[in-house]
C-alpha positions in Angstrom: -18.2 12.2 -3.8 -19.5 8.6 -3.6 -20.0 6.8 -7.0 -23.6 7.3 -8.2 -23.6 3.6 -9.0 -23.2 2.4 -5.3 -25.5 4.9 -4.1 -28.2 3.4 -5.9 -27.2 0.2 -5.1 -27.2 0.9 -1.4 -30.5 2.7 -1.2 -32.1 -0.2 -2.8 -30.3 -2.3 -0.2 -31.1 -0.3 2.9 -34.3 1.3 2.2 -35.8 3.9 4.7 -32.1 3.1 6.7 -30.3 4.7 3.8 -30.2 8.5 4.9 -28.7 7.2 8.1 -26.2 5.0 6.3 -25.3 8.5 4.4 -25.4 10.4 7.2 -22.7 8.3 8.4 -20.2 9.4 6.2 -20.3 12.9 7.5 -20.0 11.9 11.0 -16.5 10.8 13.0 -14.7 7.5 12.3 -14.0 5.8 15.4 -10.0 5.0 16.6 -9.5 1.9 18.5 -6.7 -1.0 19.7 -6.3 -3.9 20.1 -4.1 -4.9 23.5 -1.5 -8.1 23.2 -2.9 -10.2 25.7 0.4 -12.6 25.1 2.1 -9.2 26.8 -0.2 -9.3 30.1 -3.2 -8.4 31.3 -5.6 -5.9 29.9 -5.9 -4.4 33.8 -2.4 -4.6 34.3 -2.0 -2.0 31.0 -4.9 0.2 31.9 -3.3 1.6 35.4 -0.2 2.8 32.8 -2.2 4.5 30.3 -5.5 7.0 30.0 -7.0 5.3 26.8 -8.1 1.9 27.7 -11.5 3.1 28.9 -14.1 1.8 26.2 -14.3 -1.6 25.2 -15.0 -3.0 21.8 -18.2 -5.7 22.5 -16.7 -8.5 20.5 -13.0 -8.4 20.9 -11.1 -9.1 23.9 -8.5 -6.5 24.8 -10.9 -4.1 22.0 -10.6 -0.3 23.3 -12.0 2.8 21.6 -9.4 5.7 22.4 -9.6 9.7 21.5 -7.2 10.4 18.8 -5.4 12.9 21.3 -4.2 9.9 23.4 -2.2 9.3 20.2 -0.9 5.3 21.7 1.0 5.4 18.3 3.6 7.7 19.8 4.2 6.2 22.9 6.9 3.4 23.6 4.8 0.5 24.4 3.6 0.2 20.7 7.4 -0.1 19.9 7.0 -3.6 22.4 4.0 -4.9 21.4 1.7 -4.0 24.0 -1.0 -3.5 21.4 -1.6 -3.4 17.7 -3.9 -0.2 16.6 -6.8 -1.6 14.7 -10.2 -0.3 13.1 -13.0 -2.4 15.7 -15.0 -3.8 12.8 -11.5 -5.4 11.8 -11.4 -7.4 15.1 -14.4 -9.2 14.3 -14.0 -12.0 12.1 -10.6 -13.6 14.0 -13.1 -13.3 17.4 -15.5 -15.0 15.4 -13.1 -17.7 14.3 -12.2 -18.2 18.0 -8.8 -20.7 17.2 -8.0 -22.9 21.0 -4.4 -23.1 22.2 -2.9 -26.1 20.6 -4.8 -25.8 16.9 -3.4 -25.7 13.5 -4.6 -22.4 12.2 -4.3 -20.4 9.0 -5.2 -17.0 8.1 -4.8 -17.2 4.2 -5.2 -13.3 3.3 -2.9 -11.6 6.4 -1.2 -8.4 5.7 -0.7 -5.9 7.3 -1.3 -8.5 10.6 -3.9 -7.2 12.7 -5.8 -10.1 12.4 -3.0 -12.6 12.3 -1.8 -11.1 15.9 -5.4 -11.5 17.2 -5.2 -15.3 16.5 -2.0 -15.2 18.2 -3.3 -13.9 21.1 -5.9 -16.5 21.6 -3.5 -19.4 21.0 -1.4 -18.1 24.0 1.4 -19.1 22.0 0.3 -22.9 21.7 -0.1 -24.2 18.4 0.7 -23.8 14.6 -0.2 -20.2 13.0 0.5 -20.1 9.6 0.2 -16.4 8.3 -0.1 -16.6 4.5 0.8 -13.2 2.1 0.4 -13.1 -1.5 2.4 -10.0 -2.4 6.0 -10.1 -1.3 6.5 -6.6 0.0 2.9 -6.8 2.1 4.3 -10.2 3.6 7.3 -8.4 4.9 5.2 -6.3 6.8 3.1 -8.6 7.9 6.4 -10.2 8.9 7.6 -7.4 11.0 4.0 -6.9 12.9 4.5 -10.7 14.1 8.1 -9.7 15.2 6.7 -6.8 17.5 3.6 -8.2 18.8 6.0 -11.2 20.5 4.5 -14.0 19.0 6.6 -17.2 18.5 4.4 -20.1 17.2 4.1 -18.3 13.4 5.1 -19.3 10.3 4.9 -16.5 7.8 4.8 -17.6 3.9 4.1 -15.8 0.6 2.3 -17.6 -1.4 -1.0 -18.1 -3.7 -3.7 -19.9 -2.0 -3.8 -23.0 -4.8 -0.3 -23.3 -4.0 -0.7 -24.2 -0.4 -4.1 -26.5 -0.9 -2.1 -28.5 -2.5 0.4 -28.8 0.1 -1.9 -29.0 3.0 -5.1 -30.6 2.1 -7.1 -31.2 5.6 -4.4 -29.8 7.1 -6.2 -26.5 9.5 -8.6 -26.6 12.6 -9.7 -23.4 11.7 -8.7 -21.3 9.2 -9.4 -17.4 8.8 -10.7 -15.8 5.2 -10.5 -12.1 5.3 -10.8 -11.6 1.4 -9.2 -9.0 -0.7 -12.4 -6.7 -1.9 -13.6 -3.6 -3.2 -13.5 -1.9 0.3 -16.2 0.1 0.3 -16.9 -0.5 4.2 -13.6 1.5 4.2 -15.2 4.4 2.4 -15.8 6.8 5.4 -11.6 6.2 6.4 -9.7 5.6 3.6 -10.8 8.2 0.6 -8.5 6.5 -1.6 -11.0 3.7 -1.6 -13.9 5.2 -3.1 -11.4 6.0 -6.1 -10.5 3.0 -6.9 -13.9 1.5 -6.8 -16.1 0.2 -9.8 -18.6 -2.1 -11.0 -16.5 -4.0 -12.6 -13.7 -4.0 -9.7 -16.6 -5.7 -7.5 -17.2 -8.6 -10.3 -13.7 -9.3 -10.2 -13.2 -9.6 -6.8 -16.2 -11.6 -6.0 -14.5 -13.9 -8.5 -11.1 -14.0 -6.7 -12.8 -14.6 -3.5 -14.5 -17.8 -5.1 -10.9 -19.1 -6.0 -9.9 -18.3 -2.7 -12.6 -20.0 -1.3 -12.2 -23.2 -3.2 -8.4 -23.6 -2.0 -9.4 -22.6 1.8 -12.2 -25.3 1.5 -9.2 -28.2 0.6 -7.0 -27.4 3.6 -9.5 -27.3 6.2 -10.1 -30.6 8.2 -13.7 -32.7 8.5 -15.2 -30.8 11.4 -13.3 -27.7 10.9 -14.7 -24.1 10.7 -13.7 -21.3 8.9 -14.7 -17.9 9.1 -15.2 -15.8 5.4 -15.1 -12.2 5.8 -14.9 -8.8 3.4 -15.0 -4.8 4.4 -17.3 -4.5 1.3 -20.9 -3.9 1.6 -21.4 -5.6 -1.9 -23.8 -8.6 -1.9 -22.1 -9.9 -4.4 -19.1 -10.3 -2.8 -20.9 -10.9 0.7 -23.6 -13.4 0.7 -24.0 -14.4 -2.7 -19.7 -15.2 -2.5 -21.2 -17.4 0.3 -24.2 -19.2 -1.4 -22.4 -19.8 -4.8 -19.8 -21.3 -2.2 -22.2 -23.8 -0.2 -24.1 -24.8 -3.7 -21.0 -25.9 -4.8 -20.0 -27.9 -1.5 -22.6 -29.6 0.2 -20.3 -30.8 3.0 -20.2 -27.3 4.3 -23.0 -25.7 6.6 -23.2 -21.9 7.7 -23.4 -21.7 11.5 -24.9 -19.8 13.9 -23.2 -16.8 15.6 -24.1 -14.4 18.6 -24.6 -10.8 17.2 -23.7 -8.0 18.9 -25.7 -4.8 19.4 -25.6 -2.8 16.4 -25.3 -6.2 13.8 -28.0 -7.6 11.9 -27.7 -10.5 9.7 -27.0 -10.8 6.4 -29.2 -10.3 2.8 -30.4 -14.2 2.9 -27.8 -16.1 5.0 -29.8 -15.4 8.2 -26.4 -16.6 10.0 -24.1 -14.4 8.8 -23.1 -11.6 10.0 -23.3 -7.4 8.7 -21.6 -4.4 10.5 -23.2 -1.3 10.1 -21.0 2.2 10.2 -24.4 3.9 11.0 -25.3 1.3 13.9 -22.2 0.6 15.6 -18.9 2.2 16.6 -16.9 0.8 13.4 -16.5 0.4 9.5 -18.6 -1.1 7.5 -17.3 -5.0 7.5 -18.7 -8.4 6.7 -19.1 -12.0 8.0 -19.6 -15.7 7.7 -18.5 -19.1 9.9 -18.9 -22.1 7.6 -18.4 -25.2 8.9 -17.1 -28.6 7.5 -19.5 -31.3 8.3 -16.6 -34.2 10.1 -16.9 -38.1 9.6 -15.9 -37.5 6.3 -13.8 -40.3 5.1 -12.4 -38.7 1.1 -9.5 -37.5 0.6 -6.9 -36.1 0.0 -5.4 -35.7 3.7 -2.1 -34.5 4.5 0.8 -36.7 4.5 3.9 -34.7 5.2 5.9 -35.4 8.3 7.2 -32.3 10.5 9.8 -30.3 10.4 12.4 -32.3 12.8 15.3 -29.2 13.0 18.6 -29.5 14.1 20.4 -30.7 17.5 21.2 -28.5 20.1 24.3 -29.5 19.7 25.1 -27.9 16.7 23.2 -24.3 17.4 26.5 -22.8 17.9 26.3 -20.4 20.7 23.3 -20.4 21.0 23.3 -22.8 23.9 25.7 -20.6 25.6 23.7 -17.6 25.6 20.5 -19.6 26.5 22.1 -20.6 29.7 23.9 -17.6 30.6 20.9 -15.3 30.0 17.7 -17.0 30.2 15.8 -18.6 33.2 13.6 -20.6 30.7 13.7 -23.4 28.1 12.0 -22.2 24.8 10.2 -26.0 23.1 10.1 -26.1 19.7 13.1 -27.8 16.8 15.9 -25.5 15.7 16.5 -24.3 12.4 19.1 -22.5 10.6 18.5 -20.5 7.7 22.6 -19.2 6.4 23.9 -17.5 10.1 20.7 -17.2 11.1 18.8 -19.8 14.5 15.1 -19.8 14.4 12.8 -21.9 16.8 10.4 -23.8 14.5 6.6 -24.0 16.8 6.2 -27.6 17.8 4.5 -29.7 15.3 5.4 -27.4 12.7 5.7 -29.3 8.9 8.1 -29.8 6.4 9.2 -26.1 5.1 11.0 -27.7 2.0 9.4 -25.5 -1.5 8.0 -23.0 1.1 8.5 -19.4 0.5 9.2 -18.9 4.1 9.6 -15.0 5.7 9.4 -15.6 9.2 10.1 -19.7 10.2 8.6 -19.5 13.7 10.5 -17.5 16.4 13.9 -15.7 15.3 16.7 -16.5 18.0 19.9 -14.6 17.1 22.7 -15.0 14.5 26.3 -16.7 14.7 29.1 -13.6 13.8 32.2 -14.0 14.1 32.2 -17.0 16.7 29.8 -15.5 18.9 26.3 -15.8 19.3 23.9 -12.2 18.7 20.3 -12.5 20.0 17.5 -11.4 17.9 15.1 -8.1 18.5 12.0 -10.7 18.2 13.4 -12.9 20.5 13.5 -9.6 23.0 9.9 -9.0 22.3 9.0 -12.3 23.0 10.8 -12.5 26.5 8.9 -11.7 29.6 11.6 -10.0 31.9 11.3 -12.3 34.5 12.3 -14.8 32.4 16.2 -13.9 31.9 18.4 -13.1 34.5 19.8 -9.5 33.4 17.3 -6.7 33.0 16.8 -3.2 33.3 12.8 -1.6 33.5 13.1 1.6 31.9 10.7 4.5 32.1 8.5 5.8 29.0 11.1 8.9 28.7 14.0 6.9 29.1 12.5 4.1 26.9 12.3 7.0 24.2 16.0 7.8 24.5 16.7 4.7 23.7 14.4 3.8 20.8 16.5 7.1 19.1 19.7 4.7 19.5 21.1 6.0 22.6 23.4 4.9 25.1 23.2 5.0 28.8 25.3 4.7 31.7 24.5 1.4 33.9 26.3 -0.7 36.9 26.2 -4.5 36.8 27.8 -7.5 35.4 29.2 -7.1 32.0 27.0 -9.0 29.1 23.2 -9.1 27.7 20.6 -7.4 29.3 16.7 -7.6 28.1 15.5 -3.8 28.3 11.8 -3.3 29.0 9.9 -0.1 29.6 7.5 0.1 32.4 7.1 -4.1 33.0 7.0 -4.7 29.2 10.1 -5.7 27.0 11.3 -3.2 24.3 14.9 -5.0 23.0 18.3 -5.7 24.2 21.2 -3.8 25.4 25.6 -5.1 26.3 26.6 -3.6 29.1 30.5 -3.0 29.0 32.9 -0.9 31.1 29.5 0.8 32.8 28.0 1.7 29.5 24.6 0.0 27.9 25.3 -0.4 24.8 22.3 0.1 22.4 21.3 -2.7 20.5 17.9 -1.9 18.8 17.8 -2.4 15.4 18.5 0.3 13.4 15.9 0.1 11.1 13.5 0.6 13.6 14.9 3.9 15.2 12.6 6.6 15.1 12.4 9.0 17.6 
């Protein structure tokens, strides 16, 4: 029940390709995850599970999986160990390929897939700034950095104008994965095709410009950014792209490796199409613009950083850091009411930021005593505090309900982690474990 309008669009755009494009939509979508390489090796994972046996071509840690494997279900998506993601998805932050130690910014991020990608090739070095528009979207965004372990984000809600302002020439590299009509998502998501129109398409090609304007301000001389839809629409594709570059000559596209199964796009030989009917994936869309560098105008960004508090006057935190952990976590302290977050080195000013997530969550001050946080236990390695227990996938279940267990050892914090891989904290009193994952995460 595709609309009659896109169907002629698409035959004209495909030609003799276009009964394999429909054919498409009758055959099987294709499941696949993403493994968090900030949680280990990809090699270490696969001897644990039976579903890491297909690799995605352009994403490191990319695996196809059956939908019987179900890796939803089992515990180690409750720690991070990967994020489930449609492969076509994984593209464009593999494209934008961010370095440990960059200033990055993915402006459109919910739900997080893409955010997390980033993350994982920082290695946790850096400024990631994940940027949400709609409050509720943001929070889950929020939450996806808390399970995938990541420390050096920064998660805001704001409109794009609003942040160009604040951070003109301010990103390395900054990720554009635009809000569009979605009809690469046709085959999935059914709910797509019903809320798709002509006139839906016009107005989001004209969003994206906007978007594109603000992106272009906050991205530094010699900076890239990467522009990507899951729309097959030209007009929000390519032509979003060339009314882009007439309008600012000090951006070129570049070049990019294509995989098997990618052609390039309608008239920007150097951007990028993915084909449902040619690959193992949705139908997605994308382009690296670059920002020619030597350029001397303005505006550049003039903030200082965010300096934090002293150590000093972290309350117990500095008490549980040295009674529980056998490493020292860089970064400047900041309190936000009772609770301690780590701010990522370099991080800026957060003053008239709409700020979810202010870098890596700590713990909170109750009652004279210092709590840790759950995303400070998914950011933990085990060897890296001096109480822990490994727990097995069963046992890891019974205590992802809420349960308690019986354990032997010294009285206090212990990181939990099932199978190698860190899963949330426990107090162990009087030979009991108590359970300390949060509450609103229980769901077994």
């Amino acid at each position: 029940m595709l609309p009659e309008h896109f169907l002629d669009r698409m035959k004209e755009l495909l030609g003799e390709e276009y009964e394999d494009f429909l054919a498409g939509f009758d055959g099987p979508s294709f499941q696949s995850l993403r493994v968090n390489l900030l949680k280990g090796k990809t090699q270490e994972l696969a001897g644990k599970v039976d579903f890491l046996k297909e690799a995605v071509p352009w994403a490191a840690g990319g695996y196809y999986y059956q939908p019987e494997s179900r890796p939803g279900k089992h515990p180690f998506h409750e720690a991070g160990v990967y994020y489930i993601q449609e492969a076509s998805a994984m593209a464009p932050a593999a494209y934008l390929a961010p370095k440990p130690g960059e200033r990055v910014l993915d402006l459109c991020a919910a739900p997080g897939g893409k955010s997390t990608q980033l993350a994982c090739a920082m290695m946790g070095k850096g400024l990631l700034v994940c940027n949400e528009i709609h409050p509720q979207r943001a929070k889950i965004l929020s939450g996806n950095i808390e399970r995938m372990g990541i420390g050096n984000a920064l998660v805001v809600n704001h409109e794009p104008a609003y942040l160009a302002e604040r951070f003109p020439s301010y990103f390395d590299k900054i990720l554009v994965d635009a809000p569009c009509s979605g009809e690469g998502m046709f085959r999935k998501n059914p709910e797509a095709v019903k809320e798709w129109s002509p006139e839906n398409v016009k107005m989001c090609a004209a969003r994206q410009q906007d978007i594109l304007e603000s992106a272009a301000l906050m991205l530094k001389p010699g900076g890239r950014m990467v522009y990507s839809t899951c729309t097959f629409a030209p007009e929000e594709d390519e032509e979003t792209i060339n009314r882009f570059l007439e309008n600012h000559p000090e951006f070129y596209p570049e070049e990019t490796e294509k995989y098997p199964g990618m052609t390039s796009g309608i008239g920007v030989e150097e951007s990028i199409r993915l084909w449902p009917h040619k690959l193992k994936g949705e139908g997605h869309f994308l382009g690296s613009l670059r920002k020619k560098g030597g350029m001397e105008e303005g505006p550049f960004y003039k903030g200082s950083e965010e300096k934090g508090i002293l150590l000093g006057e972290c309350g117990g935190w500095e008490e549980f850091s040295s009674e529980n952990l056998k490493v020292s976590l860089p970064g400047a302290y900041i309190k936000f009411g009772e609770q301690l977050y780590l701010l990522p080195t370099g991080a800026p000013l957060l003053t008239g930021l709409k700020v979810l997530r202010p870098g890596l969550h700590l713990g909170a001050f109750k009652k004279n005593r210092f709590e840790p946080a759950h995303a400070l236990a998914l950011f933990l390695k085990p060897e890296e505090v001096r109480n822990k227990i490994d727990l097995s996938a069963a046992e890891a279940v019974s205590y992802l309900s809420g349960q308690t267990f019986p354990a032997e050892g010294e009285k206090g914090w212990y990181l939990l982690s099932v199978e190698g891989y860190s899963i949330g904290w426990g107090k162990l009193s009087g030979g009991v474990m108590k359970n300390h994952y949060p509450k609103g995460l229980r769901q077994y």
